[in-house]
PDB file of C-alpha atoms in Angstrom:
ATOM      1  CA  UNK P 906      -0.442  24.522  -2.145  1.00 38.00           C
ATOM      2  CA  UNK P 907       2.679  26.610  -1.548  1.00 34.00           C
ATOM      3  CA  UNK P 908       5.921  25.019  -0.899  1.00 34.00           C
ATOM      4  CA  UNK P 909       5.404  26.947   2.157  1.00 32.00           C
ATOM      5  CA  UNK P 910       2.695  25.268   3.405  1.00 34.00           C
ATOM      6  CA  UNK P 911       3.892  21.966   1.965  1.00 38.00           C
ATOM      7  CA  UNK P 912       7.427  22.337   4.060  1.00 38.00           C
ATOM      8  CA  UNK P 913       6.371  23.767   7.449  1.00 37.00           C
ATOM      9  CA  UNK P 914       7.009  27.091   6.675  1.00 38.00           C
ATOM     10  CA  UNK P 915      10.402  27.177   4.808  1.00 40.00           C
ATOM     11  CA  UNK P 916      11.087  29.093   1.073  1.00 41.00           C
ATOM     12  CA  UNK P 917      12.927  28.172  -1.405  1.00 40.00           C
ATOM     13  CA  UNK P 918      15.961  30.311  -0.478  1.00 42.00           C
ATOM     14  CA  UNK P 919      15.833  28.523   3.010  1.00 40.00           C
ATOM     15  CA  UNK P 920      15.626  24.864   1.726  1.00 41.00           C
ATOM     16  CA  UNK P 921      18.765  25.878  -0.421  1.00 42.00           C
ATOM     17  CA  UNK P 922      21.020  26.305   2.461  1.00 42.00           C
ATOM     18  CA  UNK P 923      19.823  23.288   4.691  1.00 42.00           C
ATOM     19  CA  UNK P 924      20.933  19.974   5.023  1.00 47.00           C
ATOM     20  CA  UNK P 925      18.493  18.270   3.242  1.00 59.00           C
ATOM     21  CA  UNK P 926      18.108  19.947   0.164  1.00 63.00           C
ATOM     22  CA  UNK P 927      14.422  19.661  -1.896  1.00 60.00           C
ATOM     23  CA  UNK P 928      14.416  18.466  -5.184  1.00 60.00           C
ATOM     24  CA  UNK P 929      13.157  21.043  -7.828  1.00 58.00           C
ATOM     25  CA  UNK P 930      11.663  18.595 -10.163  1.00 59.00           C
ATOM     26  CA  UNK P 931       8.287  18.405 -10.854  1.00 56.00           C
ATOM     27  CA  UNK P 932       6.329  16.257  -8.350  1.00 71.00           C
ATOM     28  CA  UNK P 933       5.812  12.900  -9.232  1.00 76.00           C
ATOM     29  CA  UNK P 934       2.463  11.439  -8.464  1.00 87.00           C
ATOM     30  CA  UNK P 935       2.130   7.607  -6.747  1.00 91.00           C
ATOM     31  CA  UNK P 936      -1.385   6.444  -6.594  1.00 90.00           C
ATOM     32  CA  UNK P 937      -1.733   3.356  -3.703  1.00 93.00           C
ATOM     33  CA  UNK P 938      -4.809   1.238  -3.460  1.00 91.00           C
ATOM     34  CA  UNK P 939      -5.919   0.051  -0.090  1.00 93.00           C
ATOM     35  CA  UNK P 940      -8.058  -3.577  -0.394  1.00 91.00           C
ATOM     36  CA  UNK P 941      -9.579  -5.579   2.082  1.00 92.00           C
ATOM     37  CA  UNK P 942     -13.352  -6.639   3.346  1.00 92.00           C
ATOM     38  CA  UNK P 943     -15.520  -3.828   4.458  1.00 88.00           C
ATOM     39  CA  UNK P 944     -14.608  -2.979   7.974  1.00 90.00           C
ATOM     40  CA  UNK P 945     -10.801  -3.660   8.100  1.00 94.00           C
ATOM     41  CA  UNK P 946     -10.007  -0.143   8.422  1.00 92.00           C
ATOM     42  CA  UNK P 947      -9.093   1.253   5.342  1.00 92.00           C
ATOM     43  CA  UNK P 948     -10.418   4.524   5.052  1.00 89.00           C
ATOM     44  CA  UNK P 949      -9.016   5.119   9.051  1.00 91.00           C
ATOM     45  CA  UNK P 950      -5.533   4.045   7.974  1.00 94.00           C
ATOM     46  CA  UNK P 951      -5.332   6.458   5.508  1.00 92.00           C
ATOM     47  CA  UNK P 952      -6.640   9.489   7.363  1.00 91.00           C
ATOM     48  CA  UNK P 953      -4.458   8.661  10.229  1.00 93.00           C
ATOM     49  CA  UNK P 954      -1.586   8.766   7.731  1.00 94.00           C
ATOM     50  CA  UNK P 955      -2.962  11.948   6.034  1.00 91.00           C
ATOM     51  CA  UNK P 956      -4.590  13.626   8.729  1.00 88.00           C
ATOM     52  CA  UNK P 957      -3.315  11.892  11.864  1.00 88.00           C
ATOM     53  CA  UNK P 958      -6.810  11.747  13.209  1.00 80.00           C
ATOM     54  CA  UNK P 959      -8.930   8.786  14.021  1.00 77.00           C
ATOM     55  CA  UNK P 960     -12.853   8.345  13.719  1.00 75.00           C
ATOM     56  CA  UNK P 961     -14.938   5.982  16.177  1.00 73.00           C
ATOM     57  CA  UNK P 962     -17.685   5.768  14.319  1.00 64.00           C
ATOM     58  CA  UNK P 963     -17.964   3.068  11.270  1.00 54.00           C
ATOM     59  CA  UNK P 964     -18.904   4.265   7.651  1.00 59.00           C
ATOM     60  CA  UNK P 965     -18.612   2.035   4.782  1.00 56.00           C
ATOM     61  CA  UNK P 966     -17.054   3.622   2.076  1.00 52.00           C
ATOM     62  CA  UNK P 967     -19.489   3.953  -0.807  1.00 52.00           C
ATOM     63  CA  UNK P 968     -17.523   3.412  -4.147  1.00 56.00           C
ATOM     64  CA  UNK P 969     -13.954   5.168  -3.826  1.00 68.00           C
ATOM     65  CA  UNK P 970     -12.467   7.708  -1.465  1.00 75.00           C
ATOM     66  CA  UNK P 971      -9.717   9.610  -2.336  1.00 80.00           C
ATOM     67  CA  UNK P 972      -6.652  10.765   0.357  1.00 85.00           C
ATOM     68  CA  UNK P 973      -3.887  12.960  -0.863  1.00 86.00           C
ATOM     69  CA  UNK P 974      -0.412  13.697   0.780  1.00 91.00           C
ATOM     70  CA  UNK P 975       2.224  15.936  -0.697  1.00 89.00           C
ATOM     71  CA  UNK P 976       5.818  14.494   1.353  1.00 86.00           C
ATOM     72  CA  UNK P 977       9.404  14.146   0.630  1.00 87.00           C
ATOM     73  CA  UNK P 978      11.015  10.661  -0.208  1.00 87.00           C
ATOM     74  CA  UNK P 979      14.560  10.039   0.360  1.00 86.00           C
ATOM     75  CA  UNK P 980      16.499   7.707  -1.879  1.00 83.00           C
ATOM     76  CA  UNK P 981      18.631   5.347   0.099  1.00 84.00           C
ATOM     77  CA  UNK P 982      22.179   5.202  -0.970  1.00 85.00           C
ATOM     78  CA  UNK P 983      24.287   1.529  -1.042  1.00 82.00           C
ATOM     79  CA  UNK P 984      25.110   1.631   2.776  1.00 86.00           C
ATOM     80  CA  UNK P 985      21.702   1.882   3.569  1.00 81.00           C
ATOM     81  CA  UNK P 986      21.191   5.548   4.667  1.00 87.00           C
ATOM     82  CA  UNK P 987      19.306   8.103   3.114  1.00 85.00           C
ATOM     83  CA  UNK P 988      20.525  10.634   0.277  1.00 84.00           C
ATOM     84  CA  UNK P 989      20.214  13.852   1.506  1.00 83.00           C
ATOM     85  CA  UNK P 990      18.684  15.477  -1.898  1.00 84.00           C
ATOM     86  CA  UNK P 991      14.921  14.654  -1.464  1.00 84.00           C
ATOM     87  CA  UNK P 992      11.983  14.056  -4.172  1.00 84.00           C
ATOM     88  CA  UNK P 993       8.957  15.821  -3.711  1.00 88.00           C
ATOM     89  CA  UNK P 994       5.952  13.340  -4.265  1.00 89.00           C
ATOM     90  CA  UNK P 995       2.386  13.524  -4.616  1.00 92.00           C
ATOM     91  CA  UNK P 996       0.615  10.729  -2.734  1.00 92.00           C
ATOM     92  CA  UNK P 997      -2.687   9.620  -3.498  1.00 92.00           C
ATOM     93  CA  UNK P 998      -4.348   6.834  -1.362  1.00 91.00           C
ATOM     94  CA  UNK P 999      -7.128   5.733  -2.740  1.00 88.00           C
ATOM     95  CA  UNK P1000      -9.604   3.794  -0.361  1.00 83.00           C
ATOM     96  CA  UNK P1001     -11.795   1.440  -2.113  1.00 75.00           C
ATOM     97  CA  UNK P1002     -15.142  -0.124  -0.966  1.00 65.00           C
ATOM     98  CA  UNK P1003     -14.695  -3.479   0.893  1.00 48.00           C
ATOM     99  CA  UNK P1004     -18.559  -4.617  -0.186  1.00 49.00           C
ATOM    100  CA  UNK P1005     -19.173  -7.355  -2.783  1.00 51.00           C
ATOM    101  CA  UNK P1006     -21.066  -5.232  -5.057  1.00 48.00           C
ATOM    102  CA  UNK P1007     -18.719  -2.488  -5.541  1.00 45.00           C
ATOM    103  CA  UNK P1008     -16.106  -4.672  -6.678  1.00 52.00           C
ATOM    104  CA  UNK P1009     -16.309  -4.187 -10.428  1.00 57.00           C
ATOM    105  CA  UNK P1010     -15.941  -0.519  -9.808  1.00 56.00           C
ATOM    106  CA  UNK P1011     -12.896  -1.562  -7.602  1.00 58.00           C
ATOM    107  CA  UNK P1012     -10.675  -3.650 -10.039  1.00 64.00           C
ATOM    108  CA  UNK P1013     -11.500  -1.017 -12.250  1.00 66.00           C
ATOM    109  CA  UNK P1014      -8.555   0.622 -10.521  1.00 70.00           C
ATOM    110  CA  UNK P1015      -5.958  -1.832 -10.102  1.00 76.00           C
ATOM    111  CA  UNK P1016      -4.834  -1.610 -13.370  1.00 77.00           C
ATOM    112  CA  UNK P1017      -3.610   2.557 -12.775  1.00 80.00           C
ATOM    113  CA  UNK P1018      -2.111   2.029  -8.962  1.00 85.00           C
ATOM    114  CA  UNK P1019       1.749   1.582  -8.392  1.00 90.00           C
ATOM    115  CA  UNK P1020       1.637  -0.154  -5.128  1.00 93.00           C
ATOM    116  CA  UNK P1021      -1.453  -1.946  -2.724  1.00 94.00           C
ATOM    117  CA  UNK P1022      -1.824  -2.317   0.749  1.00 96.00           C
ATOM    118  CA  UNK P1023      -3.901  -5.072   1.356  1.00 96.00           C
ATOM    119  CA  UNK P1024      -5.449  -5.090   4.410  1.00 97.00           C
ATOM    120  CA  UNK P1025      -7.323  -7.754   7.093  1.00 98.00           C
ATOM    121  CA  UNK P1026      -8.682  -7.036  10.821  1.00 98.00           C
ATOM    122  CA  UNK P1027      -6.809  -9.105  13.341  1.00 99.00           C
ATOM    123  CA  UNK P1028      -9.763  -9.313  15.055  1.00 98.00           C
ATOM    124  CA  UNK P1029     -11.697 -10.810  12.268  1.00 98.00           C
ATOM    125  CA  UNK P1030     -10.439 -14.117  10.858  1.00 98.00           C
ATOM    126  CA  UNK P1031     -13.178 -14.582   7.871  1.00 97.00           C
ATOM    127  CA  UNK P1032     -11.181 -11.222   6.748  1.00 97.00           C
ATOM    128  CA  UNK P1033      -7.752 -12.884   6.623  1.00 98.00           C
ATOM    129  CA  UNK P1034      -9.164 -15.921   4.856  1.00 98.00           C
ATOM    130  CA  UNK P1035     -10.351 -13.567   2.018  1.00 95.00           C
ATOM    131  CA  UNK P1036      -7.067 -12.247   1.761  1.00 96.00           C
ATOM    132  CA  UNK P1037      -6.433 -15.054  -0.636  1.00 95.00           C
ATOM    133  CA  UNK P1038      -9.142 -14.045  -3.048  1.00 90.00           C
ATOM    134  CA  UNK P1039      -7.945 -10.638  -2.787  1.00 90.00           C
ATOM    135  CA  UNK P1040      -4.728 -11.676  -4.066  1.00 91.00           C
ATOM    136  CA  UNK P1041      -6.599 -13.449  -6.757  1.00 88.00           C
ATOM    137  CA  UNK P1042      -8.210 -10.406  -7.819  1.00 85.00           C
ATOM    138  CA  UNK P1043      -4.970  -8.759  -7.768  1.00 84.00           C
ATOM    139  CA  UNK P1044      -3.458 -10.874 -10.475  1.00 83.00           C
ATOM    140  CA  UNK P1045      -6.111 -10.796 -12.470  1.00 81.00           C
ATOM    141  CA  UNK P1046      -6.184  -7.379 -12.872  1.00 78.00           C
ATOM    142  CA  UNK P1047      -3.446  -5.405 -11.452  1.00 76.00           C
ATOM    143  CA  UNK P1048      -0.924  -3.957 -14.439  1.00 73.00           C
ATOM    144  CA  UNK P1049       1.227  -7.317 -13.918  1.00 72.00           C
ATOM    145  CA  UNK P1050       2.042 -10.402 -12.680  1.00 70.00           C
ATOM    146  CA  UNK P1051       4.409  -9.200  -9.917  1.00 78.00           C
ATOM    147  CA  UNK P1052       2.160  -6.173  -8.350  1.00 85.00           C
ATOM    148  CA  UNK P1053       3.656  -4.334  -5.601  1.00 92.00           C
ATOM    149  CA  UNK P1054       1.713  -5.311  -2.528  1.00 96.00           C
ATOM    150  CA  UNK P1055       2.342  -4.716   1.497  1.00 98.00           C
ATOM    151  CA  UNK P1056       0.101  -7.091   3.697  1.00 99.00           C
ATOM    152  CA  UNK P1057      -1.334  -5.436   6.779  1.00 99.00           C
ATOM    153  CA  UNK P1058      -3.146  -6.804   9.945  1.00 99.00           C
ATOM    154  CA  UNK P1059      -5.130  -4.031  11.627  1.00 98.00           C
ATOM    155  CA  UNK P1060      -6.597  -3.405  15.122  1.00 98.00           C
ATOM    156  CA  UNK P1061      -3.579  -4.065  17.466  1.00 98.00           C
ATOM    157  CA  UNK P1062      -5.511  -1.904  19.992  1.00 97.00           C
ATOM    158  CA  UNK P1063      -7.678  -5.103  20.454  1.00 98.00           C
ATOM    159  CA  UNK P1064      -5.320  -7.269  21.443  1.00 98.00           C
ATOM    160  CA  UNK P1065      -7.522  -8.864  23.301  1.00 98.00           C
ATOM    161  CA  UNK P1066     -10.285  -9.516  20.875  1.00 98.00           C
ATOM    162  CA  UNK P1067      -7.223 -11.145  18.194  1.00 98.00           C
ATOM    163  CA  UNK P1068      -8.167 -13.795  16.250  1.00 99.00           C
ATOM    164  CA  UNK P1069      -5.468 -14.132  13.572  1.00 98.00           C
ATOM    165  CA  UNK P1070      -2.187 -14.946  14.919  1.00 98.00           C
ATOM    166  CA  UNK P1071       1.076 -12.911  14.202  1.00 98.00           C
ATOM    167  CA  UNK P1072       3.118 -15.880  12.896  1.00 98.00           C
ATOM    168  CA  UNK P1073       0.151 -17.343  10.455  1.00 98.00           C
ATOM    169  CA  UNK P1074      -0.114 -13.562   8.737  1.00 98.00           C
ATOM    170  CA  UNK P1075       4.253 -13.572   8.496  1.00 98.00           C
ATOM    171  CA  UNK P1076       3.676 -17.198   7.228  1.00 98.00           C
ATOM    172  CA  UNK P1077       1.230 -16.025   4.432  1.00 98.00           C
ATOM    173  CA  UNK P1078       3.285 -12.941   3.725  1.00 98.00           C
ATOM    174  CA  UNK P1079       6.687 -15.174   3.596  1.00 98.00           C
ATOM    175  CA  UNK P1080       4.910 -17.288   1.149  1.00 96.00           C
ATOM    176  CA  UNK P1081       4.136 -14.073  -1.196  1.00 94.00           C
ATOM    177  CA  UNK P1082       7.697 -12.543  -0.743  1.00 95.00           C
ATOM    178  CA  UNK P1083       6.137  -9.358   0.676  1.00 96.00           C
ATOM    179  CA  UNK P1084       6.321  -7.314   3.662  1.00 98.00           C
ATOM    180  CA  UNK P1085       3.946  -7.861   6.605  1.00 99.00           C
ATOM    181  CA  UNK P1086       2.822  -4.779   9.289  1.00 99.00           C
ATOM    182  CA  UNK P1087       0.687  -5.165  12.246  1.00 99.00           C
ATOM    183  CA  UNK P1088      -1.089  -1.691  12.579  1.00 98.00           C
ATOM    184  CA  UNK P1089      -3.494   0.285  14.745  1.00 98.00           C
ATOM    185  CA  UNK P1090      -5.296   3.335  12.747  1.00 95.00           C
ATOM    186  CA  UNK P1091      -6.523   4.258  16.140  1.00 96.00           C
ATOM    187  CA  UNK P1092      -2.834   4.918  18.170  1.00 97.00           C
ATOM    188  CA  UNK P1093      -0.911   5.449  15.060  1.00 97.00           C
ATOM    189  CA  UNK P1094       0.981   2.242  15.556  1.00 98.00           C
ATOM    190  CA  UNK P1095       3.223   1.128  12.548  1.00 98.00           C
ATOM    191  CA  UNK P1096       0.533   2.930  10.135  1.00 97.00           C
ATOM    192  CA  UNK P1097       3.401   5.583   8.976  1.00 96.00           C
ATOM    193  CA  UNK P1098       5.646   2.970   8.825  1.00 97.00           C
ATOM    194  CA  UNK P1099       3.771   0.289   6.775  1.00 98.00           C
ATOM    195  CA  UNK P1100       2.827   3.066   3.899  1.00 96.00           C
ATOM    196  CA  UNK P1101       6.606   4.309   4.036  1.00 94.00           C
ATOM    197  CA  UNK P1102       7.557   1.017   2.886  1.00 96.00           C
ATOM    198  CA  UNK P1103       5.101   0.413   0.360  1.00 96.00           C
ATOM    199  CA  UNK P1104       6.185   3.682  -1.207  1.00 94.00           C
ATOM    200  CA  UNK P1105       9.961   3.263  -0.554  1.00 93.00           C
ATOM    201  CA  UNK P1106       9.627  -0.644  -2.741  1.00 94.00           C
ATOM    202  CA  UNK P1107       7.726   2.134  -5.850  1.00 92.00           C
ATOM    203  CA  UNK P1108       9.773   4.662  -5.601  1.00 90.00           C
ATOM    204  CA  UNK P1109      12.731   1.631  -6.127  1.00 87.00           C
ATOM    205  CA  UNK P1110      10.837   0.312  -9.022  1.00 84.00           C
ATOM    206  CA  UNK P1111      10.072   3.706 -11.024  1.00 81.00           C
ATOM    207  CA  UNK P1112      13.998   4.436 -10.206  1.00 77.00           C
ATOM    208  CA  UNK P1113      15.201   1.100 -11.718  1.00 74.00           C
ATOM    209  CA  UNK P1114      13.047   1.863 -15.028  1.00 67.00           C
ATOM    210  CA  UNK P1115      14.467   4.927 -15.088  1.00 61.00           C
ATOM    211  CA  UNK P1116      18.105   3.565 -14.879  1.00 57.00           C
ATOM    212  CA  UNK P1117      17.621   1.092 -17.181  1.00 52.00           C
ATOM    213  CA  UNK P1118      15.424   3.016 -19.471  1.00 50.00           C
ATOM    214  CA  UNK P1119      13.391  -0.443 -19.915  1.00 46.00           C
ATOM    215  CA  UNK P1120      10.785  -2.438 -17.668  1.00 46.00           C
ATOM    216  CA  UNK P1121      12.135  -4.408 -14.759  1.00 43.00           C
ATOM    217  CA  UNK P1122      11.925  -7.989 -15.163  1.00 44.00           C
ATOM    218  CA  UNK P1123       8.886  -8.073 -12.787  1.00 40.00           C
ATOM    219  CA  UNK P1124       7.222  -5.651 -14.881  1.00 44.00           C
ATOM    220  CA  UNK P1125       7.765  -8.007 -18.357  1.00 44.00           C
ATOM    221  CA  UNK P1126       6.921 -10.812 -17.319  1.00 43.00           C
ATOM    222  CA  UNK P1127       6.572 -11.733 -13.545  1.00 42.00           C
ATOM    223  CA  UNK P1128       8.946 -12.586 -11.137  1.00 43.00           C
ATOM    224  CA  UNK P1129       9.473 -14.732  -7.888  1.00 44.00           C
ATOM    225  CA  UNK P1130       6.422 -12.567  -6.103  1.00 45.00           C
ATOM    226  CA  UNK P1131       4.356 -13.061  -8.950  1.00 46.00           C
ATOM    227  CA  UNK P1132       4.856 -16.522  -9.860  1.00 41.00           C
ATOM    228  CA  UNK P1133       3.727 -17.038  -5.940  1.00 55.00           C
ATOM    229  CA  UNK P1134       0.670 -15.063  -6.831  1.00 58.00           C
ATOM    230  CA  UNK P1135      -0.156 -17.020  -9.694  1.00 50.00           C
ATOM    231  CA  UNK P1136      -0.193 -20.072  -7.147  1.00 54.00           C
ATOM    232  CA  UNK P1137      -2.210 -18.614  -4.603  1.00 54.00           C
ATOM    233  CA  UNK P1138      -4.764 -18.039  -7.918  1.00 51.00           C
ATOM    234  CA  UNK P1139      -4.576 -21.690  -8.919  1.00 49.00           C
ATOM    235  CA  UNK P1140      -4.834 -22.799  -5.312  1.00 51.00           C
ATOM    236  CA  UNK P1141      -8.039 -20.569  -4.807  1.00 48.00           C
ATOM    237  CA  UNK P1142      -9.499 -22.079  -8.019  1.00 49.00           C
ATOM    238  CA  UNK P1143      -8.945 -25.500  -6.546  1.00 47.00           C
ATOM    239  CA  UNK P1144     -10.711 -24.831  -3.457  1.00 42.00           C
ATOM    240  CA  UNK P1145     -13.572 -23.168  -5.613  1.00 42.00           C
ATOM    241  CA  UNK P1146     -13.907 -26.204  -7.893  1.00 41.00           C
ATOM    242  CA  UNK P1147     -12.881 -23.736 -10.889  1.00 39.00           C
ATOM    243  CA  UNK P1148     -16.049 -22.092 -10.225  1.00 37.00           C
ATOM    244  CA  UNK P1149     -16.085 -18.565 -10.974  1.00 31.00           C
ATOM    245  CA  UNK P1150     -19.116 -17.446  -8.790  1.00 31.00           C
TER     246      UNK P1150
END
């Protein structure tokens, strides 16, 4: 893809003279995982974000699906506003399979993705509940302790048909230390704004190892988000009975 295309139609020589001024370096790839029960709207999230369209129809995703977004990231300075000097990035969202017996080929993953966007259909409460052995999952086999993780209730469109209330999903999120978005892949709603986030906390992380040309402490050896996910893991073995079926 041209920087053309990838910049609506502006050359090099044009970006050089413009406000915001493109980043040269090469592009750095961020691969996201979306996670959830089959049905929460995964695979819609991320073409909405990709494509900005929206399919009715329902097709479990067999295995792994692969989105891919080439965009700009702004760096925030101290005051909160953004640095004018942008990075390109290659985003890939990977959609994974929701269904029980694709989930060895799922956590096969975890282990390579930067950031997760674990998702739950407000309309569906069983789906929040299993939010809890998602995060399980997570720390078992995401590259540490203290994963990067956005929680997202879906299907604000069907207000109406809600099941999990706002505050008990901030509650749960509050718990974790992470960021909570209530999001509609049909309207659009928040969906932009949820995956900006999730990016913006990565993008933070690779630029701190990069500063300190060593591991953040979250990286080493967990921090306050993970030791919170290493409680929801011991809580979800006590339920279980330490069961591992």
């Amino acid at each position: 893809m041209s920087s053309r295309e990838m910049f609506g139609g502006k050359n090099a020589d044009q970006m050089k003279g413009s406000e915001n001024v493109i980043d040269t370096r090469p592009v750095a790839a961020i691969k996201l995982l979306t996670l959830g029960d089959s049905g929460v709207g995964k695979t819609s999230l991320t073409i909405r974000f990709v494509c900005g369209g929206f399919e009715n129809r329902f097709i479990p995703t067999i295995g792994m699906d692969l989105q891919e977004k080439i965009m700009v990231y702004h760096a925030k300075n101290s005051d909160g506003s953004k640095q004018a000097r942008g990075q390109r990035v290659h985003l890939q969202l990977w959609d994974t399979a929701g269904q029980e017996r694709f989930r060895s080929l799922t956590t096969a993953f975890f282990r390579d993705a930067m950031g997760f966007l674990l998702m739950f259909d407000l309309t569906h409460e069983e789906s929040f509940v299993n939010v809890r052995s998602w995060l399980s999952q997570l720390q078992t086999h995401a590259y540490c302790e203290d994963p990067t993780i956005i929680l997202i209730g879906n299907k604000t469109d069907l207000e109406a048909e809600r099941q999990v209330a706002e505050k008990a999903a901030r509650d749960l999120a509050d718990s974790l230390g992470i960021k909570y978005f209530e999001t509609s892949a049909k309207t659009g709603e928040n969906v932009n704004e949820a995956i900006d986030a999730l990016l913006e906390q990565v993008m933070e992380q690779m630029e701190r190892c990069v500063d300190k040309a060593t591991l953040p402490p979250s990286l080493a050896n967990g921090g306050e988000r993970g030791h919170k996910l290493r409680e929801v893991d011991e809580a979800h073995d006590d339920r279980s009975g330490g069961c591992a079926c």
